[in-house]
mmCIF file with all atom_site columns, C-alpha atoms in Angstrom:
data_model
loop_
_atom_site.group_PDB
_atom_site.id
_atom_site.type_symbol
_atom_site.label_atom_id
_atom_site.label_alt_id
_atom_site.label_comp_id
_atom_site.label_asym_id
_atom_site.label_entity_id
_atom_site.label_seq_id
_atom_site.pdbx_PDB_ins_code
_atom_site.Cartn_x
_atom_site.Cartn_y
_atom_site.Cartn_z
_atom_site.occupancy
_atom_site.B_iso_or_equiv
_atom_site.pdbx_formal_charge
_atom_site.auth_seq_id
_atom_site.auth_comp_id
_atom_site.auth_asym_id
_atom_site.auth_atom_id
_atom_site.pdbx_PDB_model_num
ATOM 1   C CA . ILE A 1 1   ? 124.381 57.926 -37.474 1.00 75.00 ? 1   ILE A CA 1
ATOM 2   C CA . GLY A 1 2   ? 124.754 61.464 -37.073 1.00 86.00 ? 2   GLY A CA 1
ATOM 3   C CA . PHE A 1 3   ? 126.402 63.819 -34.883 1.00 96.00 ? 3   PHE A CA 1
ATOM 4   C CA . ASP A 1 4   ? 127.127 62.941 -31.696 1.00 98.00 ? 4   ASP A CA 1
ATOM 5   C CA . ASN A 1 5   ? 125.435 65.858 -28.998 1.00 98.00 ? 5   ASN A CA 1
ATOM 6   C CA . LYS A 1 6   ? 126.277 64.466 -25.761 1.00 98.00 ? 6   LYS A CA 1
ATOM 7   C CA . ASP A 1 7   ? 128.179 67.720 -24.751 1.00 98.00 ? 7   ASP A CA 1
ATOM 8   C CA . ASN A 1 8   ? 125.107 70.008 -25.705 1.00 97.00 ? 8   ASN A CA 1
ATOM 9   C CA . PHE A 1 9   ? 122.626 67.857 -24.067 1.00 98.00 ? 9   PHE A CA 1
ATOM 10  C CA . ILE A 1 10  ? 124.610 68.287 -20.853 1.00 98.00 ? 10  ILE A CA 1
ATOM 11  C CA . ASN A 1 11  ? 125.177 71.471 -21.213 1.00 98.00 ? 11  ASN A CA 1
ATOM 12  C CA . VAL A 1 12  ? 121.898 72.187 -21.423 1.00 97.00 ? 12  VAL A CA 1
ATOM 13  C CA . MET A 1 13  ? 120.443 70.497 -18.909 1.00 98.00 ? 13  MET A CA 1
ATOM 14  C CA . LYS A 1 14  ? 123.196 72.270 -16.896 1.00 97.00 ? 14  LYS A CA 1
ATOM 15  C CA . LEU A 1 15  ? 121.216 75.669 -17.977 1.00 96.00 ? 15  LEU A CA 1
ATOM 16  C CA . CYS A 1 16  ? 118.116 73.838 -15.613 1.00 97.00 ? 16  CYS A CA 1
ATOM 17  C CA . GLU A 1 17  ? 119.723 73.569 -12.778 1.00 97.00 ? 17  GLU A CA 1
ATOM 18  C CA . GLY A 1 18  ? 118.783 75.665 -9.559  1.00 92.00 ? 18  GLY A CA 1
ATOM 19  C CA . GLU A 1 19  ? 115.700 76.398 -7.206  1.00 90.00 ? 19  GLU A CA 1
ATOM 20  C CA . MET A 1 20  ? 113.629 77.993 -9.743  1.00 93.00 ? 20  MET A CA 1
ATOM 21  C CA . TYR A 1 21  ? 111.110 76.150 -12.344 1.00 96.00 ? 21  TYR A CA 1
ATOM 22  C CA . THR A 1 22  ? 112.479 75.839 -15.780 1.00 98.00 ? 22  THR A CA 1
ATOM 23  C CA . HIS A 1 23  ? 110.659 75.317 -18.470 1.00 98.00 ? 23  HIS A CA 1
ATOM 24  C CA . LEU A 1 24  ? 113.043 73.741 -21.626 1.00 98.00 ? 24  LEU A CA 1
ATOM 25  C CA . TYR A 1 25  ? 111.666 73.759 -25.324 1.00 98.00 ? 25  TYR A CA 1
ATOM 26  C CA . MET A 1 26  ? 113.485 71.335 -27.980 1.00 97.00 ? 26  MET A CA 1
ATOM 27  C CA . PRO A 1 27  ? 112.285 71.822 -31.272 1.00 97.00 ? 27  PRO A CA 1
ATOM 28  C CA . GLU A 1 28  ? 111.561 69.165 -33.796 1.00 97.00 ? 28  GLU A CA 1
ATOM 29  C CA . GLY A 1 29  ? 114.717 67.330 -36.156 1.00 97.00 ? 29  GLY A CA 1
ATOM 30  C CA . THR A 1 30  ? 116.552 63.858 -34.651 1.00 98.00 ? 30  THR A CA 1
ATOM 31  C CA . TYR A 1 31  ? 119.467 64.549 -32.725 1.00 98.00 ? 31  TYR A CA 1
ATOM 32  C CA . TYR A 1 32  ? 121.655 61.469 -31.987 1.00 98.00 ? 32  TYR A CA 1
ATOM 33  C CA . THR A 1 33  ? 124.048 60.963 -28.615 1.00 98.00 ? 33  THR A CA 1
ATOM 34  C CA . SER A 1 34  ? 126.120 58.569 -27.314 1.00 98.00 ? 34  SER A CA 1
ATOM 35  C CA . THR A 1 35  ? 125.726 56.672 -23.418 1.00 97.00 ? 35  THR A CA 1
ATOM 36  C CA . GLN A 1 36  ? 127.835 56.590 -20.513 1.00 95.00 ? 36  GLN A CA 1
ATOM 37  C CA . TYR A 1 37  ? 128.329 53.111 -18.864 1.00 97.00 ? 37  TYR A CA 1
ATOM 38  C CA . ASN A 1 38  ? 125.572 53.058 -15.799 1.00 96.00 ? 38  ASN A CA 1
ATOM 39  C CA . ASP A 1 39  ? 124.952 56.349 -16.314 1.00 97.00 ? 39  ASP A CA 1
ATOM 40  C CA . SER A 1 40  ? 123.341 59.194 -19.030 1.00 98.00 ? 40  SER A CA 1
ATOM 41  C CA . TYR A 1 41  ? 124.601 62.279 -20.645 1.00 98.00 ? 41  TYR A CA 1
ATOM 42  C CA . LEU A 1 42  ? 120.651 63.374 -20.695 1.00 98.00 ? 42  LEU A CA 1
ATOM 43  C CA . ARG A 1 43  ? 120.236 63.912 -16.902 1.00 98.00 ? 43  ARG A CA 1
ATOM 44  C CA . VAL A 1 44  ? 117.585 65.661 -16.512 1.00 98.00 ? 44  VAL A CA 1
ATOM 45  C CA . PRO A 1 45  ? 117.656 68.109 -12.956 1.00 98.00 ? 45  PRO A CA 1
ATOM 46  C CA . SER A 1 46  ? 114.765 68.743 -11.098 1.00 98.00 ? 46  SER A CA 1
ATOM 47  C CA . ASN A 1 47  ? 112.316 71.513 -11.073 1.00 98.00 ? 47  ASN A CA 1
ATOM 48  C CA . THR A 1 48  ? 112.305 71.011 -15.003 1.00 98.00 ? 48  THR A CA 1
ATOM 49  C CA . TYR A 1 49  ? 109.370 71.226 -17.975 1.00 98.00 ? 49  TYR A CA 1
ATOM 50  C CA . TRP A 1 50  ? 110.982 69.476 -20.934 1.00 98.00 ? 50  TRP A CA 1
ATOM 51  C CA . HIS A 1 51  ? 108.625 70.509 -24.108 1.00 98.00 ? 51  HIS A CA 1
ATOM 52  C CA . ASN A 1 52  ? 110.324 67.708 -26.135 1.00 98.00 ? 52  ASN A CA 1
ATOM 53  C CA . ALA A 1 53  ? 109.126 67.727 -30.049 1.00 98.00 ? 53  ALA A CA 1
ATOM 54  C CA . ALA A 1 54  ? 112.156 66.240 -31.169 1.00 98.00 ? 54  ALA A CA 1
ATOM 55  C CA . THR A 1 55  ? 113.529 62.356 -31.525 1.00 98.00 ? 55  THR A CA 1
ATOM 56  C CA . ILE A 1 56  ? 116.880 61.542 -29.798 1.00 98.00 ? 56  ILE A CA 1
ATOM 57  C CA . CYS A 1 57  ? 118.305 58.409 -30.688 1.00 98.00 ? 57  CYS A CA 1
ATOM 58  C CA . GLN A 1 58  ? 120.763 56.652 -29.332 1.00 98.00 ? 58  GLN A CA 1
ATOM 59  C CA . ILE A 1 59  ? 124.022 55.718 -30.828 1.00 98.00 ? 59  ILE A CA 1
ATOM 60  C CA . PRO A 1 60  ? 125.007 52.207 -30.670 1.00 98.00 ? 60  PRO A CA 1
ATOM 61  C CA . ASN A 1 61  ? 127.273 50.930 -27.413 1.00 97.00 ? 61  ASN A CA 1
ATOM 62  C CA . LYS A 1 62  ? 128.307 47.660 -25.994 1.00 97.00 ? 62  LYS A CA 1
ATOM 63  C CA . TYR A 1 63  ? 127.226 48.453 -22.239 1.00 97.00 ? 63  TYR A CA 1
ATOM 64  C CA . SER A 1 64  ? 125.311 45.910 -20.366 1.00 97.00 ? 64  SER A CA 1
ATOM 65  C CA . LYS A 1 65  ? 123.812 49.059 -18.548 1.00 97.00 ? 65  LYS A CA 1
ATOM 66  C CA . SER A 1 66  ? 123.079 52.605 -19.615 1.00 97.00 ? 66  SER A CA 1
ATOM 67  C CA . SER A 1 67  ? 120.582 54.789 -19.639 1.00 98.00 ? 67  SER A CA 1
ATOM 68  C CA . LEU A 1 68  ? 119.389 57.947 -22.836 1.00 98.00 ? 68  LEU A CA 1
ATOM 69  C CA . VAL A 1 69  ? 117.623 59.652 -20.274 1.00 98.00 ? 69  VAL A CA 1
ATOM 70  C CA . LEU A 1 70  ? 118.340 59.480 -16.320 1.00 98.00 ? 70  LEU A CA 1
ATOM 71  C CA . LEU A 1 71  ? 116.065 61.030 -13.584 1.00 98.00 ? 71  LEU A CA 1
ATOM 72  C CA . ASP A 1 72  ? 118.685 60.297 -10.869 1.00 98.00 ? 72  ASP A CA 1
ATOM 73  C CA . CYS A 1 73  ? 117.075 61.250 -7.288  1.00 98.00 ? 73  CYS A CA 1
ATOM 74  C CA . VAL A 1 74  ? 115.212 64.174 -8.495  1.00 98.00 ? 74  VAL A CA 1
ATOM 75  C CA . SER A 1 75  ? 111.869 66.111 -8.009  1.00 98.00 ? 75  SER A CA 1
ATOM 76  C CA . ASN A 1 76  ? 109.667 68.042 -10.136 1.00 98.00 ? 76  ASN A CA 1
ATOM 77  C CA . VAL A 1 77  ? 110.402 67.021 -13.502 1.00 98.00 ? 77  VAL A CA 1
ATOM 78  C CA . THR A 1 78  ? 108.197 66.680 -16.344 1.00 98.00 ? 78  THR A CA 1
ATOM 79  C CA . ILE A 1 79  ? 109.347 65.637 -19.639 1.00 98.00 ? 79  ILE A CA 1
ATOM 80  C CA . ASP A 1 80  ? 106.275 66.043 -22.647 1.00 99.00 ? 80  ASP A CA 1
ATOM 81  C CA . GLY A 1 81  ? 106.349 64.737 -25.758 1.00 98.00 ? 81  GLY A CA 1
ATOM 82  C CA . GLY A 1 82  ? 109.266 63.257 -28.185 1.00 98.00 ? 82  GLY A CA 1
ATOM 83  C CA . ARG A 1 83  ? 110.382 60.172 -29.340 1.00 98.00 ? 83  ARG A CA 1
ATOM 84  C CA . PHE A 1 84  ? 113.410 58.168 -28.080 1.00 98.00 ? 84  PHE A CA 1
ATOM 85  C CA . VAL A 1 85  ? 114.747 55.159 -30.184 1.00 98.00 ? 85  VAL A CA 1
ATOM 86  C CA . GLY A 1 86  ? 117.579 53.005 -28.589 1.00 98.00 ? 86  GLY A CA 1
ATOM 87  C CA . ASP A 1 87  ? 120.046 50.354 -30.019 1.00 98.00 ? 87  ASP A CA 1
ATOM 88  C CA . VAL A 1 88  ? 118.915 47.465 -29.739 1.00 98.00 ? 88  VAL A CA 1
ATOM 89  C CA . LYS A 1 89  ? 119.022 46.772 -33.729 1.00 97.00 ? 89  LYS A CA 1
ATOM 90  C CA . ASN A 1 90  ? 122.356 47.914 -33.559 1.00 97.00 ? 90  ASN A CA 1
ATOM 91  C CA . HIS A 1 91  ? 123.512 46.922 -29.744 1.00 97.00 ? 91  HIS A CA 1
ATOM 92  C CA . LEU A 1 92  ? 127.592 45.903 -29.898 1.00 97.00 ? 92  LEU A CA 1
ATOM 93  C CA . GLY A 1 93  ? 127.226 43.763 -26.674 1.00 96.00 ? 93  GLY A CA 1
ATOM 94  C CA . LEU A 1 94  ? 125.728 40.553 -25.525 1.00 94.00 ? 94  LEU A CA 1
ATOM 95  C CA . ASP A 1 95  ? 125.871 40.838 -21.862 1.00 94.00 ? 95  ASP A CA 1
ATOM 96  C CA . GLY A 1 96  ? 123.320 42.884 -19.792 1.00 95.00 ? 96  GLY A CA 1
ATOM 97  C CA . GLU A 1 97  ? 119.562 43.722 -19.870 1.00 94.00 ? 97  GLU A CA 1
ATOM 98  C CA . TRP A 1 98  ? 120.017 47.443 -18.541 1.00 96.00 ? 98  TRP A CA 1
ATOM 99  C CA . GLY A 1 99  ? 120.081 49.774 -21.187 1.00 97.00 ? 99  GLY A CA 1
ATOM 100 C CA . HIS A 1 100 ? 116.829 51.715 -20.273 1.00 98.00 ? 100 HIS A CA 1
ATOM 101 C CA . GLY A 1 101 ? 115.075 54.731 -22.199 1.00 98.00 ? 101 GLY A CA 1
ATOM 102 C CA . ILE A 1 102 ? 114.175 56.891 -19.673 1.00 98.00 ? 102 ILE A CA 1
ATOM 103 C CA . LYS A 1 103 ? 115.265 55.437 -15.581 1.00 98.00 ? 103 LYS A CA 1
ATOM 104 C CA . CYS A 1 104 ? 114.275 56.956 -12.823 1.00 98.00 ? 104 CYS A CA 1
ATOM 105 C CA . SER A 1 105 ? 116.019 56.300 -9.444  1.00 97.00 ? 105 SER A CA 1
ATOM 106 C CA . GLY A 1 106 ? 114.901 58.063 -6.778  1.00 97.00 ? 106 GLY A CA 1
ATOM 107 C CA . ALA A 1 107 ? 112.594 59.981 -8.346  1.00 98.00 ? 107 ALA A CA 1
ATOM 108 C CA . GLU A 1 108 ? 109.667 62.112 -7.195  1.00 98.00 ? 108 GLU A CA 1
ATOM 109 C CA . ASN A 1 109 ? 106.923 63.389 -8.951  1.00 98.00 ? 109 ASN A CA 1
ATOM 110 C CA . ILE A 1 110 ? 107.677 62.992 -12.387 1.00 98.00 ? 110 ILE A CA 1
ATOM 111 C CA . ASN A 1 111 ? 105.436 63.313 -14.976 1.00 99.00 ? 111 ASN A CA 1
ATOM 112 C CA . LEU A 1 112 ? 105.975 61.509 -18.633 1.00 99.00 ? 112 LEU A CA 1
ATOM 113 C CA . TYR A 1 113 ? 103.993 62.714 -21.207 1.00 98.00 ? 113 TYR A CA 1
ATOM 114 C CA . ASN A 1 114 ? 102.884 62.453 -25.015 1.00 98.00 ? 114 ASN A CA 1
ATOM 115 C CA . LEU A 1 115 ? 106.311 60.645 -25.711 1.00 98.00 ? 115 LEU A CA 1
ATOM 116 C CA . GLU A 1 116 ? 107.603 57.284 -27.204 1.00 98.00 ? 116 GLU A CA 1
ATOM 117 C CA . CYS A 1 117 ? 110.499 54.825 -25.725 1.00 99.00 ? 117 CYS A CA 1
ATOM 118 C CA . VAL A 1 118 ? 111.390 52.518 -28.528 1.00 98.00 ? 118 VAL A CA 1
ATOM 119 C CA . GLU A 1 119 ? 114.130 49.756 -29.476 1.00 98.00 ? 119 GLU A CA 1
ATOM 120 C CA . PHE A 1 120 ? 115.979 49.552 -26.370 1.00 98.00 ? 120 PHE A CA 1
ATOM 121 C CA . TRP A 1 121 ? 118.543 47.211 -25.176 1.00 98.00 ? 121 TRP A CA 1
ATOM 122 C CA . GLY A 1 122 ? 116.518 46.569 -21.657 1.00 98.00 ? 122 GLY A CA 1
ATOM 123 C CA . ASP A 1 123 ? 113.548 48.692 -20.931 1.00 98.00 ? 123 ASP A CA 1
ATOM 124 C CA . GLY A 1 124 ? 111.473 51.642 -22.340 1.00 98.00 ? 124 GLY A CA 1
ATOM 125 C CA . VAL A 1 125 ? 110.916 53.235 -19.247 1.00 98.00 ? 125 VAL A CA 1
ATOM 126 C CA . ASP A 1 126 ? 112.207 52.044 -15.375 1.00 98.00 ? 126 ASP A CA 1
ATOM 127 C CA . LEU A 1 127 ? 111.348 53.225 -12.046 1.00 98.00 ? 127 LEU A CA 1
ATOM 128 C CA . ILE A 1 128 ? 113.562 51.610 -9.739  1.00 96.00 ? 128 ILE A CA 1
ATOM 129 C CA . GLU A 1 129 ? 115.554 52.762 -6.523  1.00 95.00 ? 129 GLU A CA 1
ATOM 130 C CA . GLY A 1 130 ? 117.839 55.477 -5.874  1.00 96.00 ? 130 GLY A CA 1
ATOM 131 C CA . LYS A 1 131 ? 120.884 56.119 -3.433  1.00 94.00 ? 131 LYS A CA 1
ATOM 132 C CA . ASP A 1 132 ? 121.332 57.686 -0.223  1.00 93.00 ? 132 ASP A CA 1
ATOM 133 C CA . ILE A 1 133 ? 123.904 59.777 0.648   1.00 92.00 ? 133 ILE A CA 1
ATOM 134 C CA . HIS A 1 134 ? 125.177 57.007 2.384   1.00 94.00 ? 134 HIS A CA 1
ATOM 135 C CA . GLY A 1 135 ? 125.395 54.913 -1.169  1.00 91.00 ? 135 GLY A CA 1
ATOM 136 C CA . ASP A 1 136 ? 123.170 52.866 -0.296  1.00 90.00 ? 136 ASP A CA 1
ATOM 137 C CA . ILE A 1 137 ? 119.911 51.782 -2.795  1.00 90.00 ? 137 ILE A CA 1
ATOM 138 C CA . SER A 1 138 ? 117.420 53.006 -0.976  1.00 90.00 ? 138 SER A CA 1
ATOM 139 C CA . ILE A 1 139 ? 115.527 55.540 -1.982  1.00 94.00 ? 139 ILE A CA 1
ATOM 140 C CA . ASN A 1 140 ? 112.101 54.849 -3.911  1.00 95.00 ? 140 ASN A CA 1
ATOM 141 C CA . CYS A 1 141 ? 110.009 56.622 -6.565  1.00 97.00 ? 141 CYS A CA 1
ATOM 142 C CA . LYS A 1 142 ? 106.861 57.957 -5.354  1.00 98.00 ? 142 LYS A CA 1
ATOM 143 C CA . ASN A 1 143 ? 104.006 60.015 -7.400  1.00 98.00 ? 143 ASN A CA 1
ATOM 144 C CA . VAL A 1 144 ? 105.004 59.159 -10.736 1.00 98.00 ? 144 VAL A CA 1
ATOM 145 C CA . LYS A 1 145 ? 102.495 59.518 -13.823 1.00 98.00 ? 145 LYS A CA 1
ATOM 146 C CA . LEU A 1 146 ? 102.664 58.473 -17.354 1.00 99.00 ? 146 LEU A CA 1
ATOM 147 C CA . ASP A 1 147 ? 100.010 59.515 -19.928 1.00 99.00 ? 147 ASP A CA 1
ATOM 148 C CA . ASN A 1 148 ? 99.930  58.683 -23.221 1.00 98.00 ? 148 ASN A CA 1
ATOM 149 C CA . VAL A 1 149 ? 103.382 57.016 -23.165 1.00 99.00 ? 149 VAL A CA 1
ATOM 150 C CA . LYS A 1 150 ? 104.100 54.549 -26.188 1.00 98.00 ? 150 LYS A CA 1
ATOM 151 C CA . CYS A 1 151 ? 106.924 51.493 -25.222 1.00 99.00 ? 151 CYS A CA 1
ATOM 152 C CA . LEU A 1 152 ? 107.172 49.626 -28.351 1.00 99.00 ? 152 LEU A CA 1
ATOM 153 C CA . TYR A 1 153 ? 109.994 46.950 -29.794 1.00 98.00 ? 153 TYR A CA 1
ATOM 154 C CA . ASN A 1 154 ? 112.412 46.912 -26.115 1.00 98.00 ? 154 ASN A CA 1
ATOM 155 C CA . ARG A 1 155 ? 114.396 44.248 -25.460 1.00 98.00 ? 155 ARG A CA 1
ATOM 156 C CA . ARG A 1 156 ? 113.344 43.512 -21.761 1.00 98.00 ? 156 ARG A CA 1
ATOM 157 C CA . GLN A 1 157 ? 110.132 45.208 -20.829 1.00 98.00 ? 157 GLN A CA 1
ATOM 158 C CA . GLY A 1 158 ? 108.120 48.185 -22.314 1.00 98.00 ? 158 GLY A CA 1
ATOM 159 C CA . LEU A 1 159 ? 107.578 49.663 -18.593 1.00 98.00 ? 159 LEU A CA 1
ATOM 160 C CA . SER A 1 160 ? 109.415 48.440 -15.123 1.00 98.00 ? 160 SER A CA 1
ATOM 161 C CA . ILE A 1 161 ? 108.143 48.990 -11.640 1.00 97.00 ? 161 ILE A CA 1
ATOM 162 C CA . GLU A 1 162 ? 110.651 48.037 -9.212  1.00 95.00 ? 162 GLU A CA 1
ATOM 163 C CA . ALA A 1 163 ? 110.519 50.379 -6.293  1.00 95.00 ? 163 ALA A CA 1
ATOM 164 C CA . ALA A 1 164 ? 107.815 53.135 -6.736  1.00 96.00 ? 164 ALA A CA 1
ATOM 165 C CA . SER A 1 165 ? 104.366 53.798 -5.021  1.00 96.00 ? 165 SER A CA 1
ATOM 166 C CA . ASN A 1 166 ? 101.597 56.025 -6.057  1.00 98.00 ? 166 ASN A CA 1
ATOM 167 C CA . VAL A 1 167 ? 102.007 55.759 -9.864  1.00 98.00 ? 167 VAL A CA 1
ATOM 168 C CA . SER A 1 168 ? 99.463  56.080 -12.591 1.00 98.00 ? 168 SER A CA 1
ATOM 169 C CA . ILE A 1 169 ? 99.382  55.016 -15.997 1.00 98.00 ? 169 ILE A CA 1
ATOM 170 C CA . LEU A 1 170 ? 96.762  56.632 -18.437 1.00 98.00 ? 170 LEU A CA 1
ATOM 171 C CA . ASN A 1 171 ? 95.847  56.018 -21.813 1.00 99.00 ? 171 ASN A CA 1
ATOM 172 C CA . SER A 1 172 ? 99.452  53.940 -23.078 1.00 99.00 ? 172 SER A CA 1
ATOM 173 C CA . GLU A 1 173 ? 100.531 51.539 -24.733 1.00 98.00 ? 173 GLU A CA 1
ATOM 174 C CA . PHE A 1 174 ? 102.993 48.825 -23.939 1.00 98.00 ? 174 PHE A CA 1
ATOM 175 C CA . ALA A 1 175 ? 103.424 46.309 -27.004 1.00 98.00 ? 175 ALA A CA 1
ATOM 176 C CA . TYR A 1 176 ? 105.791 44.615 -29.261 1.00 98.00 ? 176 TYR A CA 1
ATOM 177 C CA . THR A 1 177 ? 108.749 43.837 -26.296 1.00 98.00 ? 177 THR A CA 1
ATOM 178 C CA . GLY A 1 178 ? 111.255 41.177 -27.278 1.00 98.00 ? 178 GLY A CA 1
ATOM 179 C CA . MET A 1 179 ? 109.986 41.143 -31.425 1.00 98.00 ? 179 MET A CA 1
ATOM 180 C CA . ILE A 1 180 ? 113.040 42.457 -31.878 1.00 98.00 ? 180 ILE A CA 1
ATOM 181 C CA . ALA A 1 181 ? 115.606 40.908 -29.486 1.00 98.00 ? 181 ALA A CA 1
ATOM 182 C CA . THR A 1 182 ? 114.604 39.154 -26.465 1.00 98.00 ? 182 THR A CA 1
ATOM 183 C CA . THR A 1 183 ? 115.815 38.936 -22.993 1.00 97.00 ? 183 THR A CA 1
ATOM 184 C CA . ASN A 1 184 ? 113.949 37.428 -19.699 1.00 95.00 ? 184 ASN A CA 1
ATOM 185 C CA . PRO A 1 185 ? 110.827 38.206 -19.161 1.00 95.00 ? 185 PRO A CA 1
ATOM 186 C CA . SER A 1 186 ? 110.153 40.744 -22.237 1.00 98.00 ? 186 SER A CA 1
ATOM 187 C CA . ALA A 1 187 ? 106.756 41.716 -20.782 1.00 98.00 ? 187 ALA A CA 1
ATOM 188 C CA . GLY A 1 188 ? 105.028 44.661 -21.871 1.00 98.00 ? 188 GLY A CA 1
ATOM 189 C CA . VAL A 1 189 ? 104.739 45.601 -18.131 1.00 98.00 ? 189 VAL A CA 1
ATOM 190 C CA . ASP A 1 190 ? 106.611 44.045 -15.170 1.00 97.00 ? 190 ASP A CA 1
ATOM 191 C CA . ILE A 1 191 ? 105.918 44.864 -11.729 1.00 96.00 ? 191 ILE A CA 1
ATOM 192 C CA . GLU A 1 192 ? 108.802 43.142 -9.814  1.00 92.00 ? 192 GLU A CA 1
ATOM 193 C CA . PRO A 1 193 ? 110.621 44.356 -6.326  1.00 89.00 ? 193 PRO A CA 1
ATOM 194 C CA . TRP A 1 194 ? 113.608 42.909 -6.477  1.00 78.00 ? 194 TRP A CA 1
ATOM 195 C CA . GLN A 1 195 ? 115.545 44.640 -3.652  1.00 77.00 ? 195 GLN A CA 1
ATOM 196 C CA . SER A 1 196 ? 114.904 43.033 -0.209  1.00 72.00 ? 196 SER A CA 1
ATOM 197 C CA . ASN A 1 197 ? 115.737 45.804 2.291   1.00 76.00 ? 197 ASN A CA 1
ATOM 198 C CA . GLY A 1 198 ? 111.837 46.614 2.074   1.00 78.00 ? 198 GLY A CA 1
ATOM 199 C CA . PRO A 1 199 ? 108.564 46.877 0.790   1.00 81.00 ? 199 PRO A CA 1
ATOM 200 C CA . LYS A 1 200 ? 108.903 48.196 -2.904  1.00 90.00 ? 200 LYS A CA 1
ATOM 201 C CA . ILE A 1 201 ? 105.536 48.801 -4.442  1.00 92.00 ? 201 ILE A CA 1
ATOM 202 C CA . LYS A 1 202 ? 102.338 50.831 -3.717  1.00 93.00 ? 202 LYS A CA 1
ATOM 203 C CA . CYS A 1 203 ? 99.205  51.855 -5.180  1.00 96.00 ? 203 CYS A CA 1
ATOM 204 C CA . ILE A 1 204 ? 99.951  51.246 -8.717  1.00 97.00 ? 204 ILE A CA 1
ATOM 205 C CA . SER A 1 205 ? 97.162  52.010 -11.648 1.00 98.00 ? 205 SER A CA 1
ATOM 206 C CA . PHE A 1 206 ? 96.342  51.651 -14.898 1.00 98.00 ? 206 PHE A CA 1
ATOM 207 C CA . GLN A 1 207 ? 93.568  53.264 -17.315 1.00 98.00 ? 207 GLN A CA 1
ATOM 208 C CA . ASN A 1 208 ? 92.710  52.922 -21.022 1.00 98.00 ? 208 ASN A CA 1
ATOM 209 C CA . CYS A 1 209 ? 95.822  51.101 -21.297 1.00 98.00 ? 209 CYS A CA 1
ATOM 210 C CA . LEU A 1 210 ? 97.162  48.645 -24.031 1.00 98.00 ? 210 LEU A CA 1
ATOM 211 C CA . PHE A 1 211 ? 98.986  45.618 -23.899 1.00 98.00 ? 211 PHE A CA 1
ATOM 212 C CA . HIS A 1 212 ? 99.394  43.472 -26.973 1.00 98.00 ? 212 HIS A CA 1
ATOM 213 C CA . ASP A 1 213 ? 102.003 41.390 -28.653 1.00 98.00 ? 213 ASP A CA 1
ATOM 214 C CA . ASN A 1 214 ? 104.613 40.600 -26.409 1.00 98.00 ? 214 ASN A CA 1
ATOM 215 C CA . TYR A 1 215 ? 107.225 38.093 -26.694 1.00 98.00 ? 215 TYR A CA 1
ATOM 216 C CA . GLY A 1 216 ? 106.523 37.088 -22.645 1.00 98.00 ? 216 GLY A CA 1
ATOM 217 C CA . TYR A 1 217 ? 103.376 38.439 -20.609 1.00 97.00 ? 217 TYR A CA 1
ATOM 218 C CA . ASP A 1 218 ? 101.111 41.503 -21.772 1.00 98.00 ? 218 ASP A CA 1
ATOM 219 C CA . LEU A 1 219 ? 101.210 42.114 -17.595 1.00 97.00 ? 219 LEU A CA 1
ATOM 220 C CA . HIS A 1 220 ? 104.051 40.731 -15.491 1.00 95.00 ? 220 HIS A CA 1
ATOM 221 C CA . VAL A 1 221 ? 103.366 41.266 -11.681 1.00 93.00 ? 221 VAL A CA 1
ATOM 222 C CA . VAL A 1 222 ? 105.612 39.728 -8.682  1.00 86.00 ? 222 VAL A CA 1
ATOM 223 C CA . PRO A 1 223 ? 104.491 39.834 -5.391  1.00 76.00 ? 223 PRO A CA 1
ATOM 224 C CA . ASN A 1 224 ? 105.400 42.819 -2.786  1.00 68.00 ? 224 ASN A CA 1
ATOM 225 C CA . HIS A 1 225 ? 107.374 41.170 -0.478  1.00 60.00 ? 225 HIS A CA 1
ATOM 226 C CA . LEU A 1 226 ? 111.056 40.605 0.624   1.00 55.00 ? 226 LEU A CA 1
ATOM 227 C CA . LEU A 1 227 ? 112.965 39.173 -2.236  1.00 50.00 ? 227 LEU A CA 1
ATOM 228 C CA . SER A 1 228 ? 116.320 36.507 -1.645  1.00 51.00 ? 228 SER A CA 1
ATOM 229 C CA . ASP A 1 229 ? 119.601 37.503 -2.398  1.00 46.00 ? 229 ASP A CA 1
#
């Protein structure tokens, strides 16, 4: 395990804050970072295009929930390139299933291109609600595109879609979920609205994608209805 770059990532992402659209270029190389419980040191702000040629590795942790990269109630973000590697082989805890690679919570106009999310304790990519100004989990993701994304060898899901509309997944691969370690449902893709405060899933499309060799279903879909608590 290499040097913990958490402070460097915090500072770089702060430089991207503001109303102006920012292009962030990260060169080739392998960079390690720790994570926070139920949070991330790699919080990408709105109006950021991240050109990423790097491999970013999560330092093993014991958290039941965390994110390597977090897009929390932001808009107009593109992550183009890179390899994001989780800690499923060396995770220090036994609880939880929410250690995600890229978590989009209540994010809008998001593009994930030409990247890999592999070996996470939870999902490679998760699309879920964000909190509003009252602290209620009510803001769904909108207008999300994945193109040439590979989610491989994750523990819970390759991709979870829990609260999102207008999602396009193109030329992507979801495979080997649950093959290193497993927790239900260990699907390649799981479309599962889980909050009970309104319809969560609308207009999801897949084109030219591969689903294979997952411990659970390759594609797992739960009906779009109000779930009981």
